[in-house]
Tab-separated table of C-alpha atoms and ligand atoms in Angstrom:
chain	number	residue	atom	x	y	z
A	1399	MET	CA	44.996	76.220	-31.777
A	1400	THR	CA	47.935	74.837	-29.750
A	1401	THR	CA	48.040	71.107	-29.163
A	1402	THR	CA	47.917	69.966	-25.536
A	1403	THR	CA	50.367	67.162	-24.762
A	1404	VAL	CA	49.432	64.553	-22.158
A	1405	ARG	CA	51.755	61.794	-20.942
A	1406	THR	CA	50.723	58.378	-19.621
A	1407	GLN	CA	52.021	54.814	-19.536
A	1408	VAL	CA	49.216	53.113	-21.504
A	1409	GLY	CA	46.959	54.953	-23.965
A	1410	ILE	CA	43.671	53.100	-24.388
A	1411	VAL	CA	41.368	53.686	-27.371
A	1412	GLY	CA	37.735	52.834	-26.557
A	1413	ALA	CA	35.739	52.810	-23.298
A	1414	GLY	CA	33.687	49.686	-23.897
A	1415	PRO	CA	34.117	46.765	-21.499
A	1416	ALA	CA	37.610	45.957	-22.861
A	1417	GLY	CA	38.983	49.509	-22.445
A	1418	LEU	CA	37.466	50.138	-19.005
A	1419	TRP	CA	38.386	46.717	-17.602
A	1420	LEU	CA	41.941	47.278	-18.809
A	1421	ALA	CA	42.155	50.721	-17.161
A	1422	HIS	CA	40.925	49.247	-13.842
A	1423	LEU	CA	43.288	46.266	-13.987
A	1424	LEU	CA	46.249	48.521	-14.763
A	1425	ALA	CA	45.321	50.746	-11.817
A	1426	VAL	CA	45.421	47.693	-9.513
A	1427	ALA	CA	48.957	47.091	-10.823
A	1428	GLY	CA	49.893	50.760	-10.250
A	1429	ILE	CA	50.099	51.545	-13.988
A	1430	ASP	CA	48.681	54.843	-15.321
A	1431	SER	CA	46.407	54.997	-18.330
A	1432	VAL	CA	44.215	57.422	-20.252
A	1433	VAL	CA	41.093	56.123	-22.007
A	1434	LEU	CA	39.847	57.923	-25.146
A	1435	GLU	CA	36.259	57.266	-26.222
A	1436	ARG	CA	34.412	58.655	-29.240
A	1437	ARG	CA	30.855	58.271	-27.917
A	1438	SER	CA	29.155	59.914	-24.948
A	1439	ARG	CA	28.610	58.041	-21.708
A	1440	VAL	CA	24.852	58.358	-22.173
A	1441	GLU	CA	24.989	56.845	-25.665
A	1442	ILE	CA	27.048	53.833	-24.570
A	1443	ALA	CA	24.772	53.227	-21.568
A	1444	ALA	CA	21.760	53.197	-23.912
A	1445	THR	CA	23.155	50.581	-26.360
A	1446	HIS	CA	21.636	47.111	-25.834
A	1447	ARG	CA	24.175	44.347	-26.324
A	1448	ALA	CA	25.386	41.431	-24.212
A	1449	GLY	CA	23.424	39.779	-21.432
A	1450	ILE	CA	25.460	36.830	-20.208
A	1451	LEU	CA	28.665	36.910	-18.171
A	1452	GLU	CA	30.771	33.790	-17.823
A	1453	GLN	CA	31.838	32.794	-14.346
A	1454	GLY	CA	35.375	34.111	-15.006
A	1455	THR	CA	33.966	37.510	-15.997
A	1456	VAL	CA	31.939	37.612	-12.790
A	1457	ASP	CA	35.157	36.756	-10.920
A	1458	LEU	CA	36.956	39.597	-12.714
A	1459	MET	CA	34.322	42.090	-11.530
A	1460	ALA	CA	34.795	40.693	-8.005
A	1461	ALA	CA	38.588	41.014	-8.245
A	1462	LEU	CA	38.066	44.711	-9.101
A	1463	GLY	CA	35.602	45.193	-6.221
A	1464	LEU	CA	32.850	46.081	-8.714
A	1465	ASP	CA	30.496	43.130	-8.243
A	1466	ALA	CA	28.051	44.424	-5.602
A	1467	ARG	CA	25.291	45.622	-7.974
A	1468	MET	CA	25.793	42.683	-10.332
A	1469	ARG	CA	25.192	40.245	-7.471
A	1470	ALA	CA	22.222	42.209	-6.121
A	1471	GLU	CA	20.452	42.886	-9.435
A	1472	GLY	CA	21.727	40.142	-11.789
A	1473	TYR	CA	20.587	36.537	-11.892
A	1474	ALA	CA	22.765	33.422	-11.595
A	1475	HIS	CA	21.751	30.887	-14.258
A	1476	HIS	CA	22.690	27.261	-13.635
A	1477	GLY	CA	21.672	25.952	-17.048
A	1478	ILE	CA	20.012	26.710	-20.383
A	1479	GLU	CA	17.264	25.052	-22.337
A	1480	LEU	CA	17.858	23.832	-25.870
A	1481	ARG	CA	14.430	23.514	-27.475
A	1482	VAL	CA	14.643	21.078	-30.365
A	1483	ALA	CA	11.592	20.984	-32.657
A	1484	GLY	CA	9.334	21.836	-29.713
A	1485	GLU	CA	10.965	19.520	-27.145
A	1486	ALA	CA	12.689	21.011	-24.104
A	1487	ARG	CA	16.191	19.681	-23.353
A	1488	ARG	CA	17.896	21.287	-20.363
A	1489	VAL	CA	21.684	21.533	-20.163
A	1490	ASP	CA	22.429	21.570	-16.441
A	1491	PHE	CA	25.676	23.504	-15.929
A	1492	ALA	CA	25.687	22.953	-12.179
A	1493	ASP	CA	25.496	19.181	-12.571
A	1494	LEU	CA	27.815	18.891	-15.583
A	1495	VAL	CA	30.631	21.285	-14.659
A	1496	GLY	CA	29.718	22.813	-11.281
A	1497	ARG	CA	29.704	26.319	-12.741
A	1498	ALA	CA	27.160	29.021	-13.607
A	1499	VAL	CA	26.765	32.188	-15.677
A	1500	GLN	CA	25.271	35.522	-14.679
A	1501	LEU	CA	22.514	37.361	-16.508
A	1502	TYR	CA	23.540	41.026	-16.187
A	1503	PRO	CA	23.270	43.428	-19.131
A	1504	GLN	CA	26.347	44.946	-20.723
A	1505	GLN	CA	25.031	48.491	-20.121
A	1506	GLU	CA	25.030	47.768	-16.395
A	1507	VAL	CA	28.576	46.364	-16.567
A	1508	PHE	CA	29.543	49.555	-18.408
A	1509	SER	CA	27.888	51.788	-15.779
A	1510	ASP	CA	29.610	49.919	-12.944
A	1511	LEU	CA	32.970	50.243	-14.724
A	1512	ALA	CA	32.448	53.931	-15.545
A	1513	ASP	CA	31.283	54.797	-12.000
A	1514	GLY	CA	34.157	52.739	-10.599
A	1515	ALA	CA	36.597	54.569	-12.883
A	1516	ALA	CA	35.409	57.929	-11.568
A	1517	ALA	CA	35.693	56.668	-7.977
A	1518	ARG	CA	39.245	55.392	-8.653
A	1519	GLY	CA	40.245	58.681	-10.288
A	1520	LEU	CA	40.922	57.090	-13.694
A	1521	ASP	CA	41.287	59.443	-16.672
A	1522	VAL	CA	38.454	58.449	-19.049
A	1523	ARG	CA	37.593	60.994	-21.758
A	1524	PHE	CA	34.278	60.614	-23.559
A	1525	GLU	CA	33.250	62.389	-26.779
A	1526	VAL	CA	36.756	62.790	-28.198
A	1527	ALA	CA	37.158	62.934	-31.990
A	1528	ASP	CA	39.764	62.368	-34.730
A	1529	VAL	CA	41.587	59.595	-32.845
A	1530	ALA	CA	44.729	58.424	-34.705
A	1531	VAL	CA	47.644	56.255	-33.528
A	1532	HIS	CA	51.293	56.980	-34.416
A	1533	ASP	CA	54.859	55.600	-34.156
A	1534	LEU	CA	53.746	52.201	-32.905
A	1535	THR	CA	57.088	50.548	-33.598
A	1536	SER	CA	59.030	53.235	-31.691
A	1537	GLN	CA	59.640	53.397	-27.909
A	1538	ALA	CA	57.243	56.357	-27.641
A	1539	PRO	CA	54.028	55.791	-29.563
A	1540	SER	CA	51.346	58.461	-29.407
A	1541	ILE	CA	47.665	59.063	-30.015
A	1542	THR	CA	46.382	62.329	-31.458
A	1543	PHE	CA	42.765	63.354	-30.854
A	1544	THR	CA	40.449	66.296	-30.389
A	1545	ASP	CA	39.211	66.608	-26.812
A	1546	ALA	CA	35.499	67.065	-26.067
A	1547	ASP	CA	35.971	70.862	-25.780
A	1548	GLY	CA	37.548	71.009	-29.266
A	1549	THR	CA	41.191	71.219	-28.120
A	1550	PRO	CA	43.659	69.275	-30.299
A	1551	ALA	CA	45.684	66.932	-28.079
A	1552	ARG	CA	48.499	64.386	-28.212
A	1553	LEU	CA	48.774	61.520	-25.754
A	1554	VAL	CA	52.363	60.294	-25.519
A	1555	CYS	CA	52.616	56.820	-23.996
A	1556	ASP	CA	54.720	53.668	-23.664
A	1557	PHE	CA	52.018	51.391	-25.103
A	1558	VAL	CA	48.756	51.727	-27.039
A	1559	ALA	CA	45.824	49.392	-26.358
A	1560	GLY	CA	43.319	49.203	-29.211
A	1561	CYS	CA	40.033	48.459	-27.412
A	1562	ASP	CA	37.913	50.250	-30.002
A	1563	GLY	CA	35.534	47.481	-30.998
A	1564	SER	CA	34.802	45.907	-34.365
A	1565	ARG	CA	34.519	49.236	-36.207
A	1566	GLY	CA	37.576	50.846	-34.625
A	1567	ILE	CA	40.734	52.190	-36.204
A	1568	ALA	CA	43.488	50.477	-34.203
A	1569	LYS	CA	43.701	47.163	-36.056
A	1570	TRP	CA	44.179	48.936	-39.408
A	1571	ALA	CA	47.474	50.282	-38.032
A	1572	ILE	CA	48.889	46.744	-38.268
A	1573	PRO	CA	50.447	46.671	-41.748
A	1574	GLU	CA	48.673	44.482	-44.284
A	1575	ASN	CA	51.791	42.441	-44.956
A	1576	VAL	CA	51.968	41.246	-41.340
A	1577	ARG	CA	48.215	40.966	-40.682
A	1578	THR	CA	45.890	38.096	-41.554
A	1579	ASP	CA	42.159	38.861	-41.461
A	1580	HIS	CA	40.320	35.587	-40.813
A	1581	PHE	CA	36.727	36.294	-41.802
A	1582	ARG	CA	33.418	34.490	-42.207
A	1583	GLU	CA	29.956	35.921	-42.874
A	1584	TYR	CA	26.677	34.091	-42.149
A	1585	PRO	CA	23.626	34.087	-44.425
A	1586	PHE	CA	21.348	35.173	-41.546
A	1587	GLY	CA	21.219	37.817	-38.829
A	1588	TRP	CA	19.328	38.284	-35.564
A	1589	PHE	CA	16.260	40.424	-35.089
A	1590	GLY	CA	16.507	41.620	-31.473
A	1591	ILE	CA	13.689	43.095	-29.404
A	1592	LEU	CA	13.341	44.503	-25.931
A	1593	VAL	CA	9.934	43.836	-24.386
A	1594	GLU	CA	8.223	45.258	-21.335
A	1595	ALA	CA	6.807	42.073	-19.822
A	1596	PRO	CA	7.580	39.542	-17.091
A	1597	PRO	CA	9.914	36.638	-18.033
A	1598	SER	CA	8.483	33.810	-20.148
A	1599	ALA	CA	10.936	31.298	-18.655
A	1600	PRO	CA	13.353	31.150	-15.695
A	1601	GLU	CA	16.390	30.396	-17.922
A	1602	LEU	CA	17.454	31.158	-21.491
A	1603	ILE	CA	15.791	29.150	-24.246
A	1604	TYR	CA	17.782	28.491	-27.438
A	1605	ALA	CA	15.128	27.176	-29.845
A	1606	ALA	CA	15.942	25.379	-33.115
A	1607	SER	CA	12.809	24.917	-35.200
A	1608	ASP	CA	11.665	24.493	-38.775
A	1609	HIS	CA	10.722	28.194	-38.664
A	1610	GLY	CA	14.263	29.196	-37.754
A	1611	PHE	CA	16.229	29.920	-34.578
A	1612	ALA	CA	14.983	32.022	-31.646
A	1613	LEU	CA	16.499	32.946	-28.296
A	1614	ILE	CA	14.356	33.880	-25.322
A	1615	SER	CA	16.557	35.793	-22.895
A	1616	GLN	CA	15.731	37.973	-19.937
A	1617	ARG	CA	16.782	41.269	-18.409
A	1618	THR	CA	14.761	42.087	-15.270
A	1619	ALA	CA	11.425	41.177	-13.666
A	1620	THR	CA	9.751	43.636	-16.052
A	1621	THR	CA	11.959	43.743	-19.193
A	1622	GLN	CA	12.917	40.875	-21.513
A	1623	ARG	CA	15.291	40.393	-24.456
A	1624	MET	CA	14.354	38.126	-27.362
A	1625	TYR	CA	15.917	37.376	-30.727
A	1626	PHE	CA	14.923	35.459	-33.827
A	1627	GLN	CA	16.768	34.561	-36.994
A	1628	CYS	CA	16.198	36.932	-39.926
A	1629	ASP	CA	17.639	37.902	-43.277
A	1630	PRO	CA	20.815	39.933	-42.545
A	1631	THR	CA	19.634	42.702	-44.897
A	1632	ASP	CA	16.209	42.975	-43.233
A	1633	ARG	CA	15.204	46.250	-41.554
A	1634	PRO	CA	13.456	46.741	-38.176
A	1635	ASP	CA	10.642	48.719	-39.825
A	1636	ASN	CA	9.705	45.713	-41.986
A	1637	TRP	CA	8.360	43.973	-38.892
A	1638	ASP	CA	5.298	45.201	-37.042
A	1639	ASP	CA	4.594	43.849	-33.555
A	1640	ALA	CA	2.042	41.231	-34.695
A	1641	ARG	CA	4.495	39.762	-37.218
A	1642	ILE	CA	7.284	39.681	-34.632
A	1643	TRP	CA	5.141	37.789	-32.085
A	1644	ASP	CA	3.907	35.343	-34.751
A	1645	GLN	CA	7.492	34.539	-35.709
A	1646	LEU	CA	8.707	34.183	-32.109
A	1647	GLU	CA	5.749	31.946	-31.268
A	1648	ALA	CA	6.309	29.746	-34.324
A	1649	CYS	CA	9.986	29.267	-33.423
A	1650	THR	CA	9.415	28.532	-29.709
A	1651	ALA	CA	6.151	26.553	-29.810
A	1652	ALA	CA	6.176	23.689	-27.278
A	1653	PRO	CA	3.515	21.882	-25.254
A	1654	GLY	CA	2.511	23.966	-22.230
A	1655	PHE	CA	4.687	26.962	-23.207
A	1656	ALA	CA	3.289	30.471	-23.684
A	1657	LEU	CA	5.356	33.524	-24.547
A	1658	THR	CA	4.416	36.468	-22.375
A	1659	ARG	CA	3.796	39.434	-24.658
A	1660	GLY	CA	4.189	43.110	-23.862
A	1661	PRO	CA	5.041	46.422	-25.523
A	1662	ILE	CA	8.120	46.175	-27.778
A	1663	VAL	CA	10.339	49.129	-26.886
A	1664	ASP	CA	13.401	48.473	-29.074
A	1665	LYS	CA	13.996	46.636	-32.390
A	1666	THR	CA	17.374	46.002	-34.086
A	1667	VAL	CA	18.838	43.784	-36.796
A	1668	ILE	CA	22.219	42.339	-35.854
A	1669	PRO	CA	24.559	40.984	-38.570
A	1670	MET	CA	26.521	37.807	-37.796
A	1671	ARG	CA	30.208	37.513	-38.509
A	1672	SER	CA	33.255	35.643	-37.317
A	1673	TYR	CA	36.522	37.606	-37.509
A	1674	VAL	CA	40.033	37.300	-36.086
A	1675	CYS	CA	42.918	39.698	-36.662
A	1676	GLU	CA	46.207	37.840	-36.398
A	1677	PRO	CA	48.503	38.846	-34.794
A	1678	MET	CA	46.710	40.949	-32.178
A	1679	GLN	CA	49.840	43.051	-31.612
A	1680	HIS	CA	52.310	45.112	-33.610
A	1681	GLY	CA	55.260	46.970	-32.074
A	1682	ARG	CA	53.778	48.670	-29.027
A	1683	LEU	CA	50.142	48.310	-30.143
A	1684	PHE	CA	47.991	45.594	-28.542
A	1685	LEU	CA	44.420	44.819	-29.606
A	1686	ALA	CA	41.823	43.565	-27.115
A	1687	GLY	CA	38.159	42.596	-27.344
A	1688	ASP	CA	36.078	43.166	-30.469
A	1689	ALA	CA	38.906	45.284	-31.929
A	1690	GLY	CA	40.812	42.027	-32.465
A	1691	HIS	CA	37.977	39.579	-33.094
A	1692	THR	CA	34.224	39.225	-33.382
A	1693	VAL	CA	32.021	36.190	-32.892
A	1694	PRO	CA	28.394	35.617	-33.890
A	1695	PRO	CA	26.336	36.193	-30.718
A	1696	THR	CA	25.042	32.603	-30.346
A	1697	GLY	CA	26.819	31.324	-27.242
A	1698	ALA	CA	27.359	34.752	-25.643
A	1699	LYS	CA	31.130	34.893	-25.983
A	1700	GLY	CA	32.021	38.414	-27.236
A	1701	MET	CA	32.239	40.452	-24.064
A	1702	ASN	CA	33.667	37.500	-22.177
A	1703	LEU	CA	36.517	37.257	-24.685
A	1704	ALA	CA	37.275	40.928	-24.044
A	1705	ALA	CA	37.629	40.107	-20.325
A	1706	GLY	CA	40.172	37.362	-21.091
A	1707	ASP	CA	42.224	39.536	-23.466
A	1708	VAL	CA	42.594	42.409	-21.035
A	1709	ALA	CA	43.382	40.161	-18.075
A	1710	VAL	CA	46.289	38.692	-20.083
A	1711	LEU	CA	47.377	42.117	-21.389
A	1712	ALA	CA	47.249	43.814	-17.987
A	1713	ARG	CA	49.237	41.024	-16.332
A	1714	SER	CA	51.786	41.157	-19.197
A	1715	LEU	CA	52.167	44.926	-18.729
A	1716	GLU	CA	52.488	44.486	-14.956
A	1717	ARG	CA	55.348	42.030	-15.576
A	1718	PHE	CA	57.026	44.530	-17.904
A	1719	TYR	CA	56.829	47.462	-15.497
A	1720	ARG	CA	57.504	45.484	-12.311
A	1721	ASP	CA	60.132	42.977	-13.474
A	1722	GLY	CA	61.479	44.615	-16.636
A	1723	GLN	CA	60.590	41.454	-18.607
A	1724	HIS	CA	58.799	41.570	-21.963
A	1725	ASP	CA	58.310	37.807	-22.362
A	1726	LEU	CA	54.583	37.906	-21.547
A	1727	LEU	CA	54.054	40.966	-23.772
A	1728	ASP	CA	55.875	39.273	-26.667
A	1729	ALA	CA	53.586	36.249	-26.274
A	1730	TYR	CA	50.382	38.319	-25.824
A	1731	SER	CA	48.809	37.595	-29.203
A	1732	ALA	CA	49.555	33.863	-29.047
A	1733	THR	CA	48.256	33.619	-25.462
A	1734	ALA	CA	45.068	35.567	-26.178
A	1735	LEU	CA	44.393	33.796	-29.468
A	1736	ALA	CA	44.532	30.345	-27.862
A	1737	ARG	CA	41.377	31.263	-25.920
A	1738	VAL	CA	39.867	33.272	-28.771
A	1739	TRP	CA	39.999	30.361	-31.227
A	1740	LYS	CA	38.257	28.035	-28.778
A	1741	ALA	CA	35.461	30.598	-28.504
A	1742	GLN	CA	35.444	31.122	-32.265
A	1743	HIS	CA	34.864	27.425	-32.710
A	1744	PHE	CA	32.168	27.311	-30.018
A	1745	SER	CA	30.303	30.340	-31.414
A	1746	TRP	CA	30.477	29.006	-34.981
A	1747	TRP	CA	29.336	25.570	-33.770
A	1748	MET	CA	26.379	26.888	-31.747
A	1749	THR	CA	25.398	29.125	-34.678
A	1750	SER	CA	25.645	26.343	-37.266
A	1751	MET	CA	23.866	23.807	-35.078
A	1752	LEU	CA	20.915	25.994	-34.097
A	1753	HIS	CA	20.048	28.081	-37.178
A	1754	THR	CA	18.118	27.125	-40.286
A	1755	HIS	CA	20.519	27.447	-43.215
A	1756	PRO	CA	19.059	28.895	-46.425
A	1757	GLY	CA	19.108	26.194	-49.115
A	1758	ALA	CA	19.760	23.363	-46.628
A	1759	SER	CA	18.929	19.887	-47.984
A	1760	THR	CA	16.887	17.315	-46.045
A	1761	PHE	CA	20.218	15.625	-45.320
A	1762	ASP	CA	21.608	18.832	-43.779
A	1763	ARG	CA	18.505	19.310	-41.603
A	1764	ARG	CA	18.320	15.692	-40.400
A	1765	ARG	CA	22.056	15.695	-39.640
A	1766	GLN	CA	21.579	18.905	-37.614
A	1767	LEU	CA	18.742	17.322	-35.606
A	1768	GLY	CA	20.937	14.263	-35.021
A	1769	GLU	CA	23.675	16.528	-33.658
A	1770	LEU	CA	21.235	18.366	-31.354
A	1771	ASP	CA	19.963	15.023	-30.137
A	1772	LEU	CA	23.485	13.856	-29.406
A	1773	VAL	CA	24.478	17.064	-27.618
A	1774	THR	CA	21.408	16.996	-25.377
A	1775	THR	CA	21.316	13.277	-24.576
A	1776	SER	CA	25.009	12.340	-24.297
A	1777	ARG	CA	26.715	13.454	-21.079
A	1778	ALA	CA	29.972	13.919	-22.987
A	1779	GLY	CA	28.235	16.123	-25.582
A	1780	SER	CA	26.413	18.307	-23.094
A	1781	THR	CA	29.496	18.563	-20.856
A	1782	TYR	CA	31.425	20.186	-23.724
A	1783	LEU	CA	28.594	22.676	-24.231
A	1784	ALA	CA	28.387	23.421	-20.490
A	1785	GLU	CA	32.164	23.839	-20.140
A	1786	ALA	CA	32.402	26.158	-23.140
A	1787	TYR	CA	29.295	28.190	-22.261
A	1788	THR	CA	30.340	28.817	-18.648
A	1789	GLY	CA	33.815	29.670	-19.961
A	1790	TRP	CA	37.463	28.709	-19.818
A	1791	PRO	CA	39.885	30.387	-17.350
A	1792	LEU	CA	40.389	34.059	-18.230
A	1793	ILE	CA	44.142	33.791	-18.103
A	1794	PRO	CA	46.511	30.821	-18.203
A	1795	THR	CA	46.703	29.298	-14.741
A	1796	ARG	CA	50.405	28.478	-15.075
A	1797	PRO	CA	52.943	30.201	-12.809
A	1798	GLY	CA	54.016	33.543	-14.253
A	1799	PHE	CA	50.492	34.689	-14.930
A	1800	LEU	CA	48.933	34.147	-11.527
A	1801	ASP	CA	52.025	35.235	-9.589
A	1802	PRO	CA	50.660	35.880	-6.076
A	1803	ASP	CA	53.568	38.247	-5.328
A	1804	THR	CA	52.202	40.814	-7.774
A	1805	ALA	CA	49.172	43.019	-7.196
A	1806	LEU	CA	47.372	41.859	-10.308
A	1807	GLY	CA	48.483	38.230	-10.190
A	1808	ALA	CA	47.169	38.088	-6.618
A	1809	ALA	CA	43.894	39.874	-7.462
A	1810	LEU	CA	43.180	37.508	-10.363
A	1811	ALA	CA	44.281	34.438	-8.395
A	1812	SER	CA	42.092	35.416	-5.430
A	1813	GLN	CA	39.001	34.534	-7.433
A	1814	LEU	CA	40.176	31.052	-8.419
A	1815	PRO	CA	40.259	27.781	-6.507
A	1816	ALA	CA	43.709	27.188	-4.975
A	1817	GLU	CA	44.374	24.107	-7.135
A	1818	ALA	CA	43.960	26.194	-10.319
A	1819	VAL	CA	46.599	28.667	-9.191
A	1820	THR	CA	49.281	26.149	-8.333
A	1821	ALA	CA	48.602	23.961	-11.414
B	3335	FAD	P1	32.836	47.665	-27.709
B	3335	FAD	O1	31.856	47.377	-26.656
B	3335	FAD	O2	32.380	47.767	-29.109
B	3335	FAD	O3	33.571	49.008	-27.285
B	3335	FAD	C1	34.453	49.688	-28.165
B	3335	FAD	C2	34.368	51.172	-27.867
B	3335	FAD	O4	35.338	51.852	-28.667
B	3335	FAD	C3	33.002	51.758	-28.224
B	3335	FAD	O5	32.448	52.418	-27.103
B	3335	FAD	C4	33.297	52.698	-29.389
B	3335	FAD	O6	32.483	53.842	-29.377
B	3335	FAD	C5	34.755	53.060	-29.149
B	3335	FAD	N1	35.451	53.475	-30.366
B	3335	FAD	C6	35.352	52.936	-31.605
B	3335	FAD	N2	36.138	53.593	-32.466
B	3335	FAD	C7	36.750	54.557	-31.751
B	3335	FAD	C8	37.685	55.574	-32.099
B	3335	FAD	N3	38.152	55.709	-33.348
B	3335	FAD	N4	38.092	56.408	-31.132
B	3335	FAD	C9	37.635	56.276	-29.852
B	3335	FAD	N5	36.746	55.336	-29.476
B	3335	FAD	C10	36.318	54.493	-30.421
B	3335	FAD	N6	28.932	39.129	-25.553
B	3335	FAD	C11	28.868	38.344	-24.454
B	3335	FAD	O7	29.929	38.100	-23.865
B	3335	FAD	N7	27.708	37.842	-23.958
B	3335	FAD	C12	26.515	38.078	-24.573
B	3335	FAD	O8	25.464	37.653	-24.080
B	3335	FAD	C13	26.541	38.852	-25.775
B	3335	FAD	N8	25.399	39.131	-26.426
B	3335	FAD	C14	25.427	39.992	-27.477
B	3335	FAD	C15	24.241	40.299	-28.099
B	3335	FAD	C16	24.242	41.175	-29.154
B	3335	FAD	C17	22.941	41.495	-29.806
B	3335	FAD	C18	25.454	41.777	-29.616
B	3335	FAD	C19	25.460	42.760	-30.761
B	3335	FAD	C20	26.647	41.480	-29.003
B	3335	FAD	C21	26.652	40.582	-27.934
B	3335	FAD	N9	27.835	40.265	-27.291
B	3335	FAD	C22	27.797	39.405	-26.223
B	3335	FAD	C23	29.099	40.839	-27.740
B	3335	FAD	C24	29.552	42.068	-26.918
B	3335	FAD	O9	28.558	43.061	-26.948
B	3335	FAD	C25	30.872	42.608	-27.460
B	3335	FAD	O10	31.760	41.546	-27.671
B	3335	FAD	C26	31.505	43.628	-26.509
B	3335	FAD	O11	30.834	44.860	-26.581
B	3335	FAD	C27	32.984	43.853	-26.842
B	3335	FAD	O12	33.497	44.830	-25.986
B	3335	FAD	P2	34.656	45.784	-26.493
B	3335	FAD	O13	34.972	46.686	-25.359
B	3335	FAD	O14	35.733	44.981	-27.094
B	3335	FAD	O15	34.021	46.587	-27.717
B	3336	DHB	C1	21.984	37.208	-24.887
B	3336	DHB	C2	22.661	37.321	-26.069
B	3336	DHB	C3	23.291	36.209	-26.590
B	3336	DHB	O1	23.980	36.286	-27.728
B	3336	DHB	C4	23.233	34.989	-25.962
B	3336	DHB	O2	23.821	33.904	-26.516
B	3336	DHB	C5	22.571	34.890	-24.767
B	3336	DHB	C6	21.935	36.017	-24.237
B	3336	DHB	C7	21.273	38.378	-24.319
B	3336	DHB	O3	21.354	39.462	-24.924
B	3336	DHB	O4	20.630	38.238	-23.272
C-alpha cells in the first residue's frame, strides 16, 4: 500500500489533555498541528481519572474559550478537609491564598477539548496505530503511523510533541546516554470507586487514619468518586461491596459523619509512582504532561502539570515562528522542570504525610501525626499546602513569556491579574 505523506508544523502524539491543549494553544498562535491518538474518542471519554483543576488550569480553559460547561457543571471548591485520626481540620484556600480549585472530571475536560477541536477545525486523528518518531535531531523530523482506515502514513513536521502519557513511546526516543530517569515507587496503591449516590461532604476529605488513607471526592449531585489505600498488587475483584464500604468507613470515621452509600459502578486499582524524565527535550522532540513525568495522585497535580508544560511549549513555539528566536525552546525543559519538581515534592509530601507506611514504627507514626498537626494548626504550614494545592502560575510571569503583543502571550496574560504580568 502506498504511504500517504502529510505535512504540518507540529506533530503531536497523544490526544489526552496535554496533546489537545497544545493543539488549541498553537491554533491561537496561528501554528498548524496534527494530533495522532491510539485510542478511540469513546474509550478516552470513558476513562475515569482526574477530578481537580487548579485555578491556572481553569484560567487556561477560559483563555481558550472552552470554560462555559466547566463553569456551569463543575464546582468551585474553596478548601479541603484533612481528617486526622477522626478529627476534621479544614484548610481554607480562600482565606489563606485567595484562590480556589474546580471539581470537574478529566473526561469532561477531554470532551470539551475534543468538541472544541472539531469546532476549530483542528486535525485530530483517533484510532491510529504503529506510531513511531524519526529524525528528531534533523530539521525535518517525522512520525510514521497507520491511519484508522489502515493506510500507512508519514507526518513530516518541524517539531514533534510527545504528549503520549506515562506509557507512551516518545520519551524512549531520547537516547539513554542523555536521559536521566528519576523514579520512585510507593509500597501502596489506591483502590478507586465510582458510586451512584449523593455527596457525603461538600468538599474533598483527605483522611489519614490508623486503617490507612482514604479520599472522599465528588463528581456530580448523583455520582461520587472515592479512594482508599490498598496493596499495589491488589485486584478489584478481591473486594466485594461490603468490604469496600467497611474499609472506607473505618478510614473516614468521625463524630457526626456518615458516608452515603450507593451502587458501586466502577472499581480500579491505581499504582503510585513518581517519575521525571530529564531533559524533557531532545533535538526537535519535546515531551509534555505524563509523557515526561508522573506524580502519585495525592494532591491532584498530574493533569495540572500537563497544562503548565504545554502553555510553556506553545509560547516557546510561538516565539520561534513569530520572532525567529529559539531561546525559549532551548530553555523549555529547564523552564517546565522548575514547576514539575515543585509538584513532585508536593505530591510526594502529601502522599508520605497521609498514607500508612507498611512497617512504620511508632516513632514514624507519631512523627507523621505531629506533622499533620503542624500543617493544620500553623498558618504558615497550611498556607504552603493551600498555595501548592491551588497551584503555581502555569507559565513564568516574566516578560518574554506573557508578551501581550503576541496572540498567545496576550491570551495567557488575559487570565492573570495585571501585577502578575508586569512582574
Ligand atoms: P494522558 O491523559 O495519559 O494522555 C496520553 C494519550 O496518549 C492517551 O490518550 C494515550 O492513549 C495516547 N497514547 C499513548 N501512547 C500512544 C502512542 N504510541 N501513539 C498515539 N497515542 C498514544 N491529575 C490532576 O491534575 N488532578 C487530579 O485530580 C488527578 N487525579 C487523578 C486520579 C487518578 C486515579 C489518576 C490515575 C490520575 C489522576 N490525575 C490527576 C493525573 C491525570 O489523570 C494525568 O496526569 C493526565 O491524564 C495527564 O495527561 P496527559 O495528556 O499528559 O496524558
Ligand atoms: C481526585 C483525585 C485526586 O488524586 C485528588 O487528589 C483529588 C481528587 C478525584 O479523582 O476527584
